[in-house]
Coordinates of N, CA and C in Angstrom, one line a residue:
M22 N 54.5 56.0 18.4 CA 53.1 56.1 18.0 C 52.9 57.6 17.5
E23 N 53.7 58.5 17.9 CA 53.6 59.9 17.4 C 53.9 60.1 16.0
Y24 N 54.6 59.1 15.3 CA 55.1 59.4 14.0 C 54.1 58.6 13.0
V25 N 53.2 57.9 13.6 CA 52.2 57.0 12.7 C 51.4 58.0 11.8
A26 N 50.7 59.0 12.4 CA 49.9 59.9 11.8 C 50.7 60.6 10.7
P27 N 51.7 61.3 11.1 CA 52.4 62.1 10.0 C 53.0 61.0 8.9
A28 N 53.3 59.9 9.2 CA 53.7 58.9 8.1 C 52.6 58.6 7.1
I29 N 51.3 58.4 7.8 CA 50.2 58.1 7.0 C 49.9 59.4 6.2
Q30 N 49.9 60.5 6.6 CA 49.7 61.8 6.0 C 50.7 61.9 4.7
L31 N 51.9 61.5 5.0 CA 52.9 61.6 3.9 C 52.5 60.6 2.8
I32 N 52.2 59.4 3.2 CA 51.9 58.3 2.2 C 50.7 58.8 1.3
L33 N 49.7 59.4 2.1 CA 48.4 59.8 1.3 C 48.7 60.9 0.4
G34 N 49.3 61.9 1.1 CA 49.4 63.1 0.3 C 50.4 63.0 -0.9
L35 N 51.5 62.4 -0.8 CA 52.4 62.1 -1.7 C 52.0 61.2 -2.7
G36 N 51.3 60.2 -2.4 CA 50.6 59.3 -3.4 C 49.6 59.9 -4.3
I37 N 48.8 60.7 -3.7 CA 47.8 61.4 -4.6 C 48.6 62.4 -5.5
L38 N 49.5 63.2 -5.0 CA 50.2 64.1 -5.9 C 50.9 63.4 -7.0
N39 N 51.5 62.3 -6.6 CA 52.2 61.4 -7.7 C 51.3 61.0 -8.8
V40 N 50.1 60.6 -8.4 CA 49.2 60.0 -9.4 C 48.6 61.2 -10.2
W41 N 48.3 62.4 -9.6 CA 47.6 63.3 -10.3 C 48.6 64.4 -11.0
L42 N 49.7 64.4 -10.5 CA 50.7 65.5 -11.2 C 51.9 64.7 -12.0
L43 N 52.2 63.5 -11.7 CA 53.2 62.9 -12.4 C 53.0 61.7 -13.2
R44 N 51.9 61.1 -12.8 CA 51.5 59.7 -13.5 C 50.1 59.8 -14.2
R45 N 49.6 60.9 -14.4 CA 48.3 61.0 -14.9 C 48.2 60.6 -16.4
T46 N 49.3 60.7 -17.1 CA 49.3 60.3 -18.5 C 50.0 59.0 -18.6
K47 N 50.4 58.2 -17.6 CA 51.1 57.0 -17.7 C 50.1 55.8 -17.5
V48 N 50.4 54.7 -18.2 CA 49.7 53.5 -18.1 C 50.0 52.9 -16.8
T49 N 48.9 52.3 -16.1 CA 49.2 51.6 -14.8 C 48.3 50.4 -14.9
A50 N 48.4 49.4 -14.0 CA 47.7 48.2 -14.0 C 46.3 48.4 -13.3
Y51 N 46.3 49.6 -12.6 CA 45.1 49.9 -11.8 C 44.0 50.8 -12.5
R52 N 44.4 51.2 -13.6 CA 43.3 52.2 -14.3 C 42.0 51.6 -14.6
G53 N 40.9 52.0 -14.4 CA 39.6 51.4 -14.7 C 39.4 51.2 -16.2
G54 N 38.7 50.1 -16.5 CA 38.5 49.9 -17.8 C 39.6 49.7 -18.8
G55 N 40.9 49.5 -18.2 CA 41.9 49.3 -19.2 C 42.2 50.5 -19.7
S56 N 41.9 51.7 -19.2 CA 42.3 53.0 -19.8 C 43.8 53.3 -19.7
P57 N 44.3 54.0 -20.7 CA 45.7 54.3 -20.7 C 46.1 55.6 -19.9
T58 N 45.2 56.5 -19.7 CA 45.5 57.7 -18.9 C 44.3 58.0 -17.9
L59 N 44.6 58.8 -17.0 CA 43.6 59.2 -15.9 C 42.4 59.8 -16.6
R60 N 42.6 60.7 -17.5 CA 41.4 61.3 -18.2 C 40.5 60.1 -18.9
E61 N 41.1 59.3 -19.6 CA 40.3 58.2 -20.2 C 39.7 57.4 -19.2
E62 N 40.3 57.1 -18.1 CA 39.6 56.4 -16.9 C 38.3 56.9 -16.6
F63 N 38.2 58.3 -16.5 CA 37.0 59.0 -16.1 C 35.9 58.7 -17.2
R64 N 36.4 58.7 -18.5 CA 35.4 58.4 -19.5 C 35.1 57.0 -19.6
A65 N 35.8 56.0 -19.1 CA 35.5 54.6 -19.0 C 34.4 54.5 -17.9
Y66 N 34.3 55.3 -16.9 CA 33.5 55.3 -15.9 C 32.0 56.0 -16.4
G67 N 32.0 56.5 -17.5 CA 30.8 57.2 -18.0 C 30.6 58.6 -17.5
L68 N 31.7 59.1 -16.9 CA 31.6 60.5 -16.3 C 31.8 61.6 -17.2
P69 N 31.1 62.7 -17.1 CA 31.4 63.8 -17.9 C 32.8 64.4 -17.9
D70 N 33.5 64.9 -18.9 CA 34.8 65.4 -18.9 C 35.1 66.4 -17.7
F71 N 34.2 67.3 -17.3 CA 34.5 68.2 -16.3 C 34.6 67.5 -15.0
F72 N 34.1 66.3 -14.8 CA 34.4 65.6 -13.6 C 36.0 65.3 -13.2
Y73 N 36.7 65.1 -14.4 CA 38.2 65.0 -14.3 C 38.8 66.1 -13.6
Y74 N 38.4 67.3 -14.0 CA 38.8 68.6 -13.4 C 38.4 68.7 -12.0
I75 N 37.2 68.6 -11.7 CA 36.6 68.7 -10.3 C 37.3 67.8 -9.3
I76 N 37.3 66.5 -9.7 CA 37.9 65.5 -8.8 C 39.4 65.8 -8.7
G77 N 40.1 66.1 -9.7 CA 41.4 66.5 -9.5 C 41.7 67.6 -8.7
V78 N 40.9 68.6 -8.7 CA 41.1 69.7 -7.8 C 40.8 69.3 -6.4
L79 N 39.9 68.4 -6.1 CA 39.4 68.0 -4.8 C 40.5 67.1 -4.4
K80 N 41.0 66.2 -5.1 CA 42.1 65.4 -4.6 C 43.4 66.0 -4.3
L81 N 43.9 67.0 -5.2 CA 45.0 68.0 -4.9 C 44.8 68.5 -3.6
T82 N 43.6 69.2 -3.5 CA 43.3 69.9 -2.2 C 43.4 68.9 -0.9
A83 N 42.8 67.8 -1.0 CA 42.9 66.9 0.0 C 44.3 66.5 0.4
A84 N 45.2 66.3 -0.7 CA 46.5 65.9 -0.5 C 47.4 67.1 0.2
T85 N 47.1 68.4 -0.3 CA 47.7 69.4 0.3 C 47.3 69.7 1.7
L86 N 46.1 69.5 2.1 CA 45.6 69.6 3.4 C 46.3 68.5 4.4
L87 N 46.5 67.3 3.9 CA 47.1 66.3 4.6 C 48.5 66.6 4.8
L88 N 49.2 67.1 3.9 CA 50.6 67.5 3.9 C 50.9 68.6 4.9
A89 N 50.0 69.7 4.8 CA 50.1 70.8 5.5 C 49.7 70.4 7.0
G90 N 48.8 69.3 7.1 CA 48.4 69.0 8.4 C 49.6 68.5 9.4
I91 N 50.6 68.1 8.7 CA 51.8 67.6 9.5 C 52.2 68.8 10.4
F92 N 52.1 70.0 9.9 CA 52.5 71.2 10.7 C 51.4 71.9 11.4
F93 N 50.1 71.7 10.8 CA 48.9 72.4 11.3 C 47.8 71.4 11.4
E94 N 47.7 70.7 12.6 CA 47.0 69.6 12.8 C 45.5 69.8 12.6
N95 N 45.0 71.0 12.6 CA 43.6 71.3 12.4 C 43.3 71.1 11.0
L96 N 44.1 70.8 10.0 CA 43.9 70.5 8.5 C 43.6 69.1 8.4
V97 N 44.1 68.2 9.2 CA 44.3 66.9 9.0 C 42.8 66.1 8.7
E98 N 41.9 66.4 9.8 CA 40.7 65.8 9.7 C 39.7 66.1 8.4
I99 N 39.8 67.4 8.0 CA 39.0 67.7 6.7 C 39.7 67.1 5.4
G100 N 41.1 67.0 5.4 CA 41.8 66.5 4.4 C 41.6 64.9 4.3
A101 N 41.5 64.3 5.5 CA 41.2 62.9 5.5 C 39.8 62.4 5.2
L102 N 38.9 63.4 5.7 CA 37.4 63.1 5.4 C 37.2 63.3 3.8
L103 N 37.7 64.3 3.3 CA 37.6 64.5 1.8 C 38.1 63.5 1.0
L104 N 39.4 63.0 1.3 CA 40.0 62.0 0.5 C 39.2 60.6 0.8
A105 N 38.8 60.4 1.9 CA 38.0 59.2 2.2 C 36.7 59.1 1.4
V106 N 36.1 60.3 1.2 CA 34.9 60.2 0.4 C 35.3 60.1 -1.1
L107 N 36.3 60.7 -1.5 CA 36.8 60.5 -3.0 C 37.3 59.1 -3.3
M108 N 37.9 58.5 -2.3 CA 38.5 57.1 -2.4 C 37.2 56.0 -2.4
A109 N 36.1 56.4 -1.6 CA 34.9 55.5 -1.7 C 34.3 55.6 -3.0
G110 N 34.3 56.7 -3.6 CA 33.8 57.1 -4.8 C 34.5 56.3 -6.1
A111 N 35.9 56.3 -5.8 CA 36.7 55.6 -6.8 C 36.4 54.2 -6.7
F112 N 36.3 53.6 -5.5 CA 36.0 52.2 -5.4 C 34.6 51.8 -6.1
A113 N 33.6 52.8 -5.8 CA 32.3 52.5 -6.5 C 32.3 52.5 -8.0
M114 N 33.2 53.4 -8.7 CA 33.5 53.5 -10.0 C 34.0 52.1 -10.6
H115 N 35.0 51.6 -9.8 CA 35.6 50.2 -10.2 C 34.5 49.1 -10.2
L116 N 33.6 49.2 -9.2 CA 32.5 48.3 -9.1 C 31.4 48.6 -10.2
K117 N 31.1 49.9 -10.6 CA 30.3 50.1 -11.6 C 30.5 49.5 -13.0
I118 N 31.8 49.6 -13.3 CA 32.2 49.1 -14.7 C 32.6 47.5 -14.6
R119 N 32.4 46.9 -13.4 CA 32.9 45.6 -13.2 C 34.3 45.3 -13.4
D120 N 35.2 46.1 -13.0 CA 36.7 46.0 -13.0 C 37.0 44.8 -12.1
P121 N 38.0 44.0 -12.4 CA 38.6 43.1 -11.5 C 38.8 43.8 -10.2
L122 N 38.6 43.1 -9.0 CA 38.8 43.8 -7.7 C 40.3 44.4 -7.6
I123 N 41.3 43.7 -8.1 CA 42.7 44.1 -8.0 C 42.7 45.5 -8.4
K124 N 42.0 45.9 -9.4 CA 42.2 47.5 -9.8 C 41.7 48.4 -8.8
A125 N 40.9 47.9 -7.8 CA 40.3 48.7 -6.7 C 41.3 48.8 -5.6
V126 N 42.3 48.1 -5.6 CA 43.2 48.0 -4.4 C 43.8 49.3 -4.0
P127 N 44.3 50.0 -4.9 CA 44.8 51.4 -4.4 C 43.7 52.3 -3.7
S128 N 42.5 52.3 -4.3 CA 41.5 53.3 -3.7 C 41.0 52.7 -2.4
V129 N 40.9 51.3 -2.2 CA 40.6 50.8 -0.9 C 41.6 50.9 0.1
A130 N 42.9 50.8 -0.3 CA 44.1 50.9 0.6 C 44.1 52.4 1.1
L131 N 43.9 53.4 0.2 CA 44.0 54.7 0.6 C 42.7 55.1 1.5
L132 N 41.6 54.5 1.3 CA 40.3 54.7 2.0 C 40.6 54.3 3.4
L133 N 41.2 53.0 3.5 CA 41.5 52.5 5.0 C 42.4 53.3 5.7
L134 N 43.5 53.8 4.8 CA 44.4 54.7 5.6 C 43.7 55.9 6.1
C135 N 42.9 56.5 5.3 CA 42.1 57.7 5.9 C 41.4 57.4 7.0
I136 N 40.7 56.2 7.0 CA 39.9 55.9 8.2 C 40.8 55.7 9.5
V137 N 42.1 55.0 9.3 CA 43.0 55.0 10.3 C 43.3 56.3 10.9
L138 N 43.7 57.2 10.0 CA 44.1 58.4 10.3 C 42.9 59.3 11.1
L139 N 41.6 59.2 10.7 CA 40.7 59.8 11.5 C 40.5 59.2 12.9
I140 N 40.8 57.9 13.0 CA 40.6 57.3 14.3 C 41.8 57.8 15.2
I141 N 43.0 57.7 14.8 CA 44.1 58.0 15.7 C 44.2 59.6 15.9
K142 N 43.8 60.4 15.0 CA 43.8 61.8 15.3 C 42.5 62.3 16.1

C-alpha cells in the first residue's frame, strides 16, 4: 500500500508533463471541439488566449508538486488539490461545448486519481 500514492503521483505528474510539454501540438482523440492543438482547444472553449498560459503554468506547477511530493510529502496535498480543480474545470469545458463524453475521460480519470490521492494521503 505504501507504493500506491507515489504511483498515482507519477501517473498524474508525468501525464500532465507529457500533455503540456510533449503533446501540446499533437492531434489526439480527446481534444475539445475537434481541435488539432492544445492552444486551439482553449479557443474552442471560448477562453481568452492568455488562459492557455495561465492554465499551463498551473498544470505544470501541480505536476511538479506531485512529483516532488514523492520525496517531500508536504507538497502532495496542494498539488493534488490544484490539479483536481483544474481537471474539474477541464470536464466543465467539455460539457460547455457539448463534446461527446469520451473526450472528457482523461480529465475525469485524473480528477478521480487526485481524489483517491487526497483520501489516502
